XYZ file of C-alpha atoms in Angstrom:
670
model
C 37.131 18.883 55.604
C 37.932 21.983 54.458
C 41.802 21.477 54.206
C 44.831 19.089 54.234
C 46.155 21.006 57.000
C 48.355 18.507 59.269
C 47.829 15.877 56.935
C 50.337 13.168 57.731
C 51.613 9.912 56.586
C 50.153 7.088 58.196
C 53.345 5.710 58.474
C 54.643 8.618 60.637
C 51.467 8.958 62.536
C 52.076 5.544 64.189
C 55.374 6.588 65.608
C 54.064 9.517 67.403
C 53.488 9.859 70.905
C 49.667 9.687 71.972
C 48.450 12.707 73.673
C 45.666 12.349 76.209
C 43.231 14.999 74.097
C 44.077 13.157 70.646
C 42.961 9.852 72.250
C 39.271 10.610 71.985
C 39.439 11.688 68.391
C 37.480 8.856 66.900
C 35.025 8.889 70.314
C 34.467 12.615 70.055
C 33.321 11.816 65.768
C 31.179 9.017 66.588
C 27.659 8.497 68.176
C 27.243 4.990 69.349
C 23.499 4.753 68.305
C 21.222 1.662 68.438
C 17.429 1.365 68.192
C 14.844 -0.662 69.852
C 11.268 -0.985 68.674
C 7.653 -1.123 69.830
C 5.298 -3.415 67.579
C 2.128 -3.353 69.831
C 2.277 0.413 69.430
C 4.217 1.340 66.882
C 7.268 3.229 67.518
C 11.507 3.390 67.209
C 13.718 4.268 70.023
C 16.991 5.734 69.317
C 19.277 5.240 71.990
C 23.225 6.547 72.446
C 26.195 6.206 75.162
C 25.254 8.461 78.015
C 28.656 8.545 78.986
C 30.188 10.389 76.099
C 32.270 13.325 77.109
C 32.705 16.719 75.376
C 29.241 16.721 74.221
C 27.241 20.263 74.239
C 24.072 18.917 72.484
C 22.183 16.398 70.246
C 20.074 16.409 67.331
C 18.108 13.862 65.670
C 17.281 13.856 62.004
C 14.886 11.676 59.796
C 14.535 10.819 55.928
C 13.454 8.392 53.835
C 16.190 5.771 52.501
C 17.350 7.275 49.218
C 16.671 10.874 50.028
C 19.318 13.172 49.122
C 19.304 15.646 52.081
C 18.535 15.149 56.153
C 16.121 18.339 56.370
C 15.345 19.876 59.778
C 16.322 17.981 62.943
C 12.989 16.165 64.147
C 14.589 16.287 67.788
C 16.817 18.643 70.013
C 18.331 17.243 73.101
C 20.496 18.353 75.646
C 24.101 16.859 76.226
C 22.717 14.485 79.132
C 19.690 12.854 76.811
C 20.341 9.697 75.660
C 17.173 8.397 74.168
C 14.780 9.724 71.292
C 11.442 7.903 70.528
C 9.690 8.353 67.408
C 6.167 7.493 67.261
C 4.909 8.723 64.018
C 6.201 5.285 62.380
C 4.544 2.510 60.707
C 5.074 -1.382 61.625
C 7.220 -2.062 58.112
C 8.707 0.874 56.576
C 12.176 1.763 57.093
C 13.338 5.020 58.438
C 17.118 6.263 58.233
C 18.418 8.206 61.250
C 21.174 10.806 61.769
C 22.130 11.176 65.359
C 24.497 14.124 65.796
C 26.420 15.267 68.469
C 27.656 18.740 68.861
C 31.202 18.778 71.158
C 33.151 21.680 72.791
C 36.284 20.377 71.006
C 37.867 22.572 68.479
C 37.856 20.754 64.780
C 41.916 21.166 63.222
C 40.140 20.462 60.200
C 37.806 23.472 59.704
C 39.357 27.093 59.146
C 36.470 29.021 60.761
C 37.081 27.524 64.228
C 33.912 25.008 64.366
C 33.559 22.219 66.676
C 33.853 18.668 66.175
C 31.110 17.073 65.470
C 30.203 12.979 65.841
C 27.584 10.921 64.217
C 25.196 7.730 64.259
C 23.653 6.715 61.140
C 20.961 3.935 61.681
C 18.856 2.161 58.825
C 15.733 1.156 61.269
C 12.198 -0.699 61.211
C 9.852 -1.770 63.443
C 9.765 -5.046 60.917
C 11.049 -4.636 57.542
C 9.348 -6.887 55.200
C 11.388 -9.966 53.330
C 13.722 -8.552 50.751
C 12.598 -11.519 48.082
C 14.629 -10.477 44.747
C 18.001 -8.973 44.866
C 18.445 -8.120 41.276
C 20.626 -9.434 38.464
C 24.424 -10.532 39.551
C 26.833 -11.075 37.274
C 29.835 -13.671 38.409
C 32.793 -12.879 35.867
C 35.326 -15.701 36.298
C 38.794 -15.917 35.040
C 39.203 -18.979 32.761
C 41.611 -20.752 34.772
C 39.302 -20.858 37.856
C 36.389 -22.017 35.637
C 38.496 -24.866 34.160
C 39.776 -26.156 37.417
C 36.570 -25.651 39.893
C 33.482 -25.726 37.747
C 31.706 -27.587 40.374
C 32.517 -25.003 43.116
C 31.226 -22.294 40.623
C 28.035 -24.089 40.115
C 27.445 -24.006 43.723
C 28.321 -20.284 43.891
C 25.734 -19.840 41.353
C 23.126 -22.045 43.190
C 23.598 -20.179 46.566
C 23.030 -16.708 44.709
C 19.874 -18.028 42.959
C 18.843 -19.665 46.474
C 19.046 -15.513 47.838
C 17.110 -13.872 45.432
C 19.309 -13.005 42.836
C 18.922 -13.618 38.864
C 22.255 -15.013 38.072
C 24.302 -14.726 34.927
C 27.932 -16.004 34.338
C 30.725 -15.221 31.536
C 34.398 -16.685 31.453
C 37.278 -14.008 30.838
C 39.932 -14.913 28.876
C 43.851 -14.211 29.630
C 43.815 -12.164 26.364
C 41.053 -9.932 27.780
C 41.636 -6.240 29.259
C 39.884 -3.593 31.180
C 38.265 -2.139 28.002
C 37.355 -5.838 27.028
C 35.461 -6.477 30.250
C 34.255 -2.871 30.800
C 32.657 -3.204 27.489
C 31.002 -6.753 28.159
C 29.534 -5.081 31.509
C 28.112 -2.399 29.843
C 26.496 -4.433 27.169
C 24.983 -6.704 29.886
C 23.876 -3.826 32.210
C 21.575 -2.852 28.752
C 20.786 -6.043 27.374
C 19.774 -7.650 30.677
C 20.372 -5.776 33.462
C 23.568 -5.931 36.371
C 23.062 -4.620 39.474
C 25.808 -6.486 41.242
C 29.246 -7.702 39.898
C 31.314 -10.527 41.260
C 35.018 -10.872 39.830
C 36.282 -14.214 40.538
C 39.868 -14.707 39.964
C 42.517 -12.551 38.385
C 40.310 -10.394 36.103
C 41.790 -7.421 34.784
C 42.507 -4.600 36.985
C 41.643 -1.025 36.283
C 43.627 1.881 37.599
C 42.991 5.826 38.034
C 44.122 8.829 39.661
C 46.894 11.339 39.304
C 47.666 11.568 43.109
C 49.934 14.212 43.772
C 49.959 15.730 40.247
C 46.367 16.528 40.634
C 45.435 19.722 42.107
C 42.802 18.305 43.860
C 44.615 15.527 45.226
C 48.021 16.718 46.221
C 48.893 13.335 48.511
C 47.472 10.058 47.596
C 44.896 8.393 50.203
C 47.521 7.276 52.549
C 49.869 10.400 52.504
C 52.939 8.976 51.070
C 53.556 12.030 48.728
C 56.089 12.983 46.318
C 58.481 13.915 48.770
C 58.615 10.059 50.330
C 61.078 7.987 49.238
C 58.536 5.361 48.628
C 55.947 7.474 46.732
C 52.366 6.603 46.639
C 51.841 9.116 43.933
C 49.953 8.062 40.648
C 47.327 5.823 39.935
C 45.341 3.200 42.499
C 43.581 -0.039 41.227
C 39.898 1.191 40.444
C 37.502 -1.770 40.412
C 34.690 0.775 41.014
C 35.417 1.885 36.924
C 33.430 -1.425 36.078
C 30.233 0.009 38.039
C 30.039 3.230 36.652
C 27.892 3.233 33.538
C 27.991 6.759 32.765
C 30.904 8.428 33.461
C 33.533 10.705 32.239
C 36.894 8.639 32.310
C 39.915 10.200 31.068
C 43.415 9.353 29.820
C 44.862 12.674 29.019
C 47.455 13.141 31.723
C 50.518 11.502 33.239
C 52.490 11.788 36.232
C 56.238 10.704 36.674
C 55.912 10.664 40.584
C 55.263 7.251 41.309
C 57.502 4.891 42.896
C 56.000 1.798 41.488
C 55.697 0.842 37.692
C 52.395 -0.400 38.453
C 51.071 3.309 40.110
C 52.938 4.917 36.789
C 50.136 6.922 34.874
C 50.714 8.087 31.519
C 48.799 9.340 28.584
C 47.037 6.807 26.552
C 48.150 3.841 28.602
C 44.959 2.525 29.778
C 45.355 4.101 33.425
C 42.592 6.847 34.310
C 43.266 10.237 35.216
C 40.261 10.654 37.928
C 40.932 10.303 41.563
C 37.095 11.153 42.029
C 34.553 9.010 40.909
C 32.948 10.445 37.634
C 29.084 9.603 37.567
C 27.103 7.398 39.651
C 28.314 3.871 40.641
C 25.161 1.892 39.469
C 26.677 -1.555 40.239
C 27.991 -3.173 43.562
C 31.312 -4.595 42.595
C 33.289 -7.193 44.637
C 36.373 -9.203 43.840
C 37.927 -12.132 45.230
C 41.324 -12.697 43.442
C 44.054 -15.124 45.316
C 46.542 -14.994 42.480
C 50.132 -14.099 43.567
C 49.941 -15.128 47.074
C 53.190 -17.461 47.830
C 53.150 -16.894 51.117
C 50.438 -19.612 51.535
C 50.849 -23.191 51.157
C 47.763 -23.421 48.922
C 47.847 -22.737 45.197
C 45.719 -19.681 43.644
C 43.282 -22.521 42.974
C 43.344 -24.377 46.046
C 42.750 -20.942 47.928
C 39.771 -20.060 45.432
C 38.137 -23.393 46.318
C 38.652 -22.787 50.186
C 36.784 -19.560 49.997
C 33.848 -20.592 47.994
C 33.566 -23.469 50.235
C 33.680 -21.386 53.475
C 31.154 -18.674 51.977
C 29.105 -21.678 50.924
C 28.844 -22.525 54.669
C 28.691 -19.426 56.046
C 25.719 -18.750 53.682
C 23.860 -21.721 54.684
C 24.062 -20.906 58.155
C 26.966 -23.456 59.416
C 29.309 -21.038 60.318
C 27.722 -19.366 63.101
C 29.232 -15.844 64.544
C 29.306 -13.853 67.757
C 27.462 -10.870 66.638
C 30.129 -8.114 67.992
C 32.491 -6.184 66.873
C 36.667 -6.030 67.880
C 38.182 -2.279 67.614
C 41.869 -1.915 67.365
C 42.690 1.485 67.037
C 46.198 1.896 66.508
C 46.048 5.382 65.069
C 44.369 7.054 68.396
C 46.315 10.076 68.250
C 45.567 11.043 64.730
C 42.672 13.929 64.699
C 40.503 12.133 61.785
C 39.569 9.199 64.181
C 39.492 6.743 61.855
C 37.953 4.022 63.647
C 34.908 6.504 64.804
C 32.971 5.020 61.329
C 33.272 1.296 62.986
C 32.382 2.348 66.477
C 28.832 4.002 65.195
C 28.118 1.387 62.324
C 29.178 -1.929 64.704
C 26.861 -0.356 67.203
C 23.903 0.225 64.895
C 24.584 -3.310 63.198
C 24.566 -5.340 66.377
C 23.359 -3.271 69.095
C 23.962 -1.793 72.958
C 27.682 -3.249 74.076
C 28.483 -4.676 70.772
C 31.949 -2.996 70.686
C 35.327 -5.057 72.215
C 38.391 -3.221 72.307
C 41.194 -5.467 71.702
C 43.712 -6.980 69.383
C 41.970 -8.414 66.665
C 43.851 -11.833 66.392
C 43.750 -12.624 70.057
C 40.077 -11.761 70.146
C 39.486 -14.304 67.581
C 41.197 -17.138 69.298
C 38.325 -17.657 71.706
C 35.522 -16.489 69.493
C 34.690 -16.270 65.736
C 33.515 -12.411 65.792
C 31.121 -10.955 63.076
C 33.019 -7.740 62.692
C 36.481 -6.604 63.266
C 38.574 -3.456 62.623
C 42.279 -2.339 63.091
C 44.505 0.377 61.558
C 48.330 1.245 61.711
C 50.935 2.020 59.662
C 51.651 0.120 57.227
C 53.329 -1.638 54.002
C 51.543 -3.625 51.295
C 51.935 -6.453 53.242
C 51.583 -5.226 56.874
C 49.123 -3.381 59.248
C 51.623 -2.242 62.383
C 49.533 -3.219 65.578
C 47.247 -5.714 63.670
C 49.944 -8.330 62.102
C 51.237 -9.059 58.698
C 50.232 -11.032 55.786
C 51.682 -14.552 57.038
C 49.629 -14.243 60.126
C 46.554 -15.244 58.063
C 48.455 -18.905 57.300
C 47.510 -19.866 61.057
C 44.838 -17.435 62.486
C 41.730 -16.186 61.721
C 40.650 -12.983 62.370
C 36.461 -11.746 61.920
C 34.228 -12.610 59.339
C 34.306 -9.323 57.742
C 37.411 -6.836 58.427
C 37.963 -3.218 57.968
C 41.195 -2.475 57.632
C 43.729 1.106 57.628
C 47.029 1.908 56.927
C 49.776 3.164 54.646
C 50.240 1.402 51.299
C 48.155 -1.865 51.610
C 44.838 -0.227 49.948
C 46.682 -0.335 47.088
C 46.124 -3.817 47.061
C 46.984 -5.253 43.258
C 50.516 -6.538 44.798
C 51.779 -9.787 45.652
C 50.880 -10.983 49.080
C 48.666 -7.935 49.869
C 47.137 -8.102 53.189
C 43.740 -6.991 52.219
C 43.752 -10.046 49.863
C 45.500 -12.291 52.584
C 42.857 -11.677 55.174
C 40.641 -13.991 52.788
C 43.131 -16.740 52.593
C 41.952 -18.334 56.000
C 40.263 -21.727 56.484
C 37.123 -20.089 58.226
C 36.792 -16.732 58.664
C 37.247 -13.705 56.064
C 34.420 -13.423 54.149
C 35.101 -9.519 52.849
C 37.755 -7.158 53.273
C 37.777 -3.049 52.922
C 40.120 -0.364 53.502
C 38.393 2.145 55.757
C 39.149 5.624 57.025
C 40.069 7.808 53.910
C 37.024 7.343 53.346
C 35.195 5.770 55.877
C 32.571 2.854 54.813
C 29.415 3.547 55.168
C 27.660 0.269 56.565
C 25.020 0.670 59.119
C 22.418 -0.490 56.329
C 23.905 -4.116 56.748
C 21.689 -4.228 60.179
C 18.399 -4.594 58.023
C 19.785 -7.333 55.461
C 21.602 -5.261 53.069
C 24.737 -6.666 51.276
C 28.463 -5.486 51.223
C 27.706 -4.932 47.833
C 25.093 -2.238 48.764
C 27.440 -0.330 51.021
C 30.311 -0.249 48.755
C 27.989 1.436 46.517
C 26.561 3.669 49.478
C 30.263 4.358 50.194
C 31.197 5.041 46.858
C 28.922 7.115 45.909
C 28.948 8.978 49.055
C 29.986 13.136 48.544
C 29.396 14.727 52.079
C 25.925 13.174 52.492
C 27.629 10.622 55.374
C 30.440 11.962 57.356
C 33.523 9.948 55.938
C 36.821 11.929 56.409
C 38.672 12.538 53.335
C 38.848 11.446 49.917
C 35.313 10.576 49.778
C 33.910 9.678 46.590
C 37.195 8.221 45.286
C 38.180 5.963 42.650
C 40.364 3.716 45.099
C 37.303 2.273 47.303
C 37.223 -1.279 46.761
C 35.170 -4.531 48.354
C 37.652 -7.550 48.816
C 35.116 -10.424 48.542
C 31.601 -11.516 47.393
C 29.174 -8.696 47.095
C 26.207 -10.573 47.498
C 27.216 -11.447 51.309
C 25.199 -9.946 54.146
C 24.630 -10.501 57.683
C 22.388 -13.110 59.982
C 22.596 -16.246 57.696
C 20.141 -19.101 58.299
C 20.213 -22.875 57.867
C 17.549 -23.377 55.150
C 14.406 -26.151 54.975
C 15.996 -29.498 53.517
C 14.687 -32.416 51.141
C 12.031 -30.209 48.820
C 9.850 -32.543 46.786
C 7.899 -32.235 43.736
C 5.036 -34.405 42.829
C 2.130 -33.536 40.277
C -1.521 -34.760 40.250
C -2.845 -36.982 37.518
C -3.706 -34.447 35.035
C -0.373 -32.473 35.941
C -2.430 -29.017 36.540
C -1.455 -28.919 40.249
C 1.970 -29.274 41.888
C 2.279 -30.178 45.474
C 5.686 -29.144 47.373
C 6.920 -30.638 50.312
C 9.797 -30.220 52.456
C 11.583 -30.897 55.517
C 11.543 -27.890 58.452
C 14.784 -26.037 58.693
C 16.561 -26.695 62.183
C 16.833 -22.965 62.713
C 15.411 -21.561 65.867
C 12.208 -19.606 65.965
C 11.341 -19.079 62.458
C 8.247 -17.864 61.504
C 7.504 -19.920 58.709
C 8.230 -20.408 54.936
C 7.801 -18.610 51.379
C 7.454 -20.684 48.651
C 8.336 -19.457 45.064
C 7.946 -20.404 41.436
C 10.032 -19.872 37.842
C 10.197 -21.034 34.618
C 13.774 -20.859 34.198
C 16.145 -22.161 36.987
C 18.586 -19.089 37.244
C 16.008 -16.329 37.823
C 12.630 -14.841 38.072
C 11.699 -16.765 41.496
C 7.896 -15.483 42.226
C 6.521 -15.698 45.965
C 3.256 -17.576 45.941
C 2.634 -16.628 49.188
C 2.336 -13.189 50.811
C 3.222 -14.085 54.722
C 5.000 -17.142 56.171
C 3.310 -20.502 56.013
C 4.086 -22.545 58.878
C 3.162 -26.026 57.024
C 5.219 -28.178 55.389
C 3.539 -28.675 52.367
C 1.975 -26.507 49.523
C 0.123 -26.879 46.765
C 0.279 -24.757 43.150
C -2.843 -24.758 41.655
C -1.635 -22.459 38.729
C 1.735 -23.856 37.487
C 3.391 -22.573 34.204
C 3.065 -25.151 31.354
C 5.956 -27.268 30.898
C 8.870 -26.794 33.133
C 8.292 -25.567 36.718
C 11.046 -24.769 39.329
C 10.158 -24.109 42.918
C 11.788 -22.752 45.952
C 11.401 -22.785 49.674
C 12.923 -19.937 51.718
C 12.676 -20.269 55.631
C 12.115 -16.910 57.315
C 12.409 -15.530 60.392
C 12.182 -12.112 62.342
C 15.749 -11.015 63.136
C 16.566 -8.569 65.585
C 19.571 -6.401 65.015
C 20.806 -3.011 66.499
C 18.346 -1.166 63.857
C 14.944 -2.522 64.919
C 13.642 -5.812 63.197
C 13.609 -7.370 59.664
C 12.113 -10.312 58.089
C 15.344 -12.427 57.591
C 15.197 -15.222 54.976
C 17.556 -18.477 54.596
C 18.956 -19.573 51.245
C 16.304 -21.545 49.107
C 15.838 -25.122 48.389
C 15.167 -25.664 44.760
C 13.338 -28.434 42.582
C 12.265 -29.116 39.632
C 9.064 -30.850 37.836
C 8.434 -30.887 33.737
C 5.496 -31.597 31.854
C 2.916 -29.731 33.670
C -0.042 -28.777 32.042
C -0.308 -25.239 33.357
C -3.388 -22.886 33.263
C -1.172 -19.723 32.897
C -0.693 -20.084 28.889
C -1.876 -16.791 28.022
C -0.037 -15.017 30.595
C 3.525 -13.275 30.189
C 6.764 -14.915 31.049
C 8.789 -12.950 33.479
C 11.910 -10.939 32.033
C 14.431 -9.083 33.871
C 15.444 -6.928 30.723
C 15.513 -3.236 31.483
C 12.440 -3.725 34.162
C 12.728 -3.738 37.987
C 9.571 -3.543 40.175
C 9.744 -3.057 43.449
C 8.497 -4.179 46.190
C 7.650 -7.639 45.102
C 4.924 -7.726 47.979
C 3.106 -4.304 47.889
C 0.426 -2.694 49.831
C -0.262 0.720 48.438
C 2.717 1.379 46.108
C 4.990 -0.075 43.580
C 7.725 1.797 41.878
C 9.145 0.802 38.555
C 12.321 1.462 37.346
C 13.489 1.030 33.521
C 16.356 1.711 31.943
C 14.639 3.890 29.112
C 13.772 7.789 29.749
C 11.156 7.379 27.188
C 7.439 7.158 27.806
C 6.107 3.911 27.661
C 2.707 2.424 28.092
C 2.208 -0.441 31.257
C -0.548 -3.094 31.847
C -1.294 -5.300 34.963
C -2.584 -8.348 34.258
C -4.095 -10.751 36.967
C -3.213 -14.883 37.231
C -6.416 -15.199 35.056
C -5.067 -13.311 32.454
C -7.618 -10.263 32.832
C -6.201 -6.611 32.509
C -7.099 -4.878 35.523
C -5.017 -1.312 35.315
C -3.289 0.133 32.464
C -1.498 3.550 31.829
C 1.856 5.186 30.651
C 5.115 5.821 32.751
C 7.900 8.699 31.883
C 11.363 8.594 32.805
C 13.414 6.249 34.410
C 11.445 5.524 37.747
C 7.795 6.188 38.769
C 5.402 5.131 41.546
C 2.114 3.455 41.056
C -1.026 3.317 43.362
C -2.122 -0.225 43.497
C -4.288 0.099 46.711
C -7.327 -0.750 45.081
C -6.511 -4.010 43.545
C -7.313 -7.096 45.460
C -4.554 -9.228 46.797
C -3.053 -11.680 44.558
C -0.451 -12.322 42.124
C -0.475 -9.421 39.414
C 2.123 -8.998 36.186
C 3.391 -5.603 34.873
C 4.452 -5.391 31.243
C 6.303 -2.699 29.965
C 7.576 -2.554 26.239
C 7.129 -6.404 26.228
C 9.123 -6.863 29.003
C 7.381 -8.372 32.224
C 7.766 -8.116 36.283
C 5.836 -9.708 39.011
C 4.449 -8.320 42.014
C 2.249 -9.727 44.943
C -0.555 -7.065 46.372
C -0.924 -8.120 49.997
């Protein structure tokens, strides 16, 4: 984006007459790309819509996930090509692809007369291995919610543990402010780690931005500037503040251009000046807040309970969805092509012919769609062409909803339509304001979470095509950040029994009712809420397992169903939630082995072939030791910096413990 020329308010845009040329803006800026894979002779084939118009050429780029540049193209193709096959792949590695098309349409947002480019992004793999460990998640719960819904919150915590999270909880008192919550998060990040943050209830809302006063941001994200009678200048809600550990947030400037007091921003008032995120977002933040929703017959407590119940049903595979996306583009006339992101990402997630162009509410009357998108001129409680907050009293939309329009991206207000979308009885798990910027969600195809998508969107600065207001403090995930796709039915009825001298644990369970499963993984921990270690490196099909080396004392075991899941980006080994059992007073043979800790240390992948990556919170040089299950030290050395890769290809297959500065993690050598 090189200019704000022709930057119009979203309300005005809805009233404009559509032009034939402008109707293709989203299609011009998107490539509907998806991947198929070959396991016998490993390869990944990228495909895209051959009927696209205005195309002059395609280029394909590839990089390792996490890389910061795309390098040179690995494929240069003509305007009539619709497939590219990459045979330089392994079975289990993940590759990120960018399909770029050039068009003959002049880009109105470029000063050099350049042409519009369209994009597809895919995170693809022939068969990505299972993700056993997801990191540490903190659930911060408002006191009124905790006092009323202790049982429901316990179920939420158990579900998070069962999905591979190390779970910690805190109750936030009504007297707490934004600075108190931030200090708590920073302290927890440094002490035991914090990779994700679920704000449940009306946790204090940070505000940031000097829109219209800031020379770099002469308009707010929805375009309603200081000449608008309902100016949307000033500060917007900024939950991302909680996710930035090292960043210079300032409160030294002011604006008088805001229409609402909530957006007013004065020096020293606790609202920050930053419109662009200062620093890197490290924590995946999501919020479910049902306060101030009097449109609905249910109270705040009842709406929260309803939400926790329905995401539990979804996570346990009891709420299946149709793996398609409904797209309702009421801003087809605008050159920014707001819906281009979902055209490309819904295809990457769901595959060929994944998109249904229809009214979201009407389509949802006959099917429970996984994904939905709508945009239109709006208010805090409405999106023109889509609906109003009150519609969610009787209607369902999709499970995961992208919305875009005026005002309602500022969600901390009574009966806000984005928060209302979570108030439905069945669907409505998470919502995002996607258009300025466009959300980056293609990695959901291989089992990443919506918190991961939020992190990628918030940290994006011209790495992915995302329109104006990239890296903005206003981007927020409404919903549980641990949510992901392709949830399955777990195994049932875990039973644990010890032998006569309590040196062995016999584990048994009933089969999952999920179809076409690969088998089961078994895990062990010495704490119920974290640090579950996989005991087998590949799924077993039996319904029993014997652990010959339990911990001394209490042992917790988990069983998770495994299934190879096909998506629009290849295959990945998907896991259900786990079922957990406890056995005590074991006479373990691992008394001299270090206990697992999550403090300041992360090691991945948890099942490794050749290398492991160590991440630690300190940049200082530190010694490490790798110990096998017999207590023997098999490797040692030192690591420096925050991240380092270690070669472990010479180790025998089995479970290993790595200790650094008194902290321990575990991995399996495949």
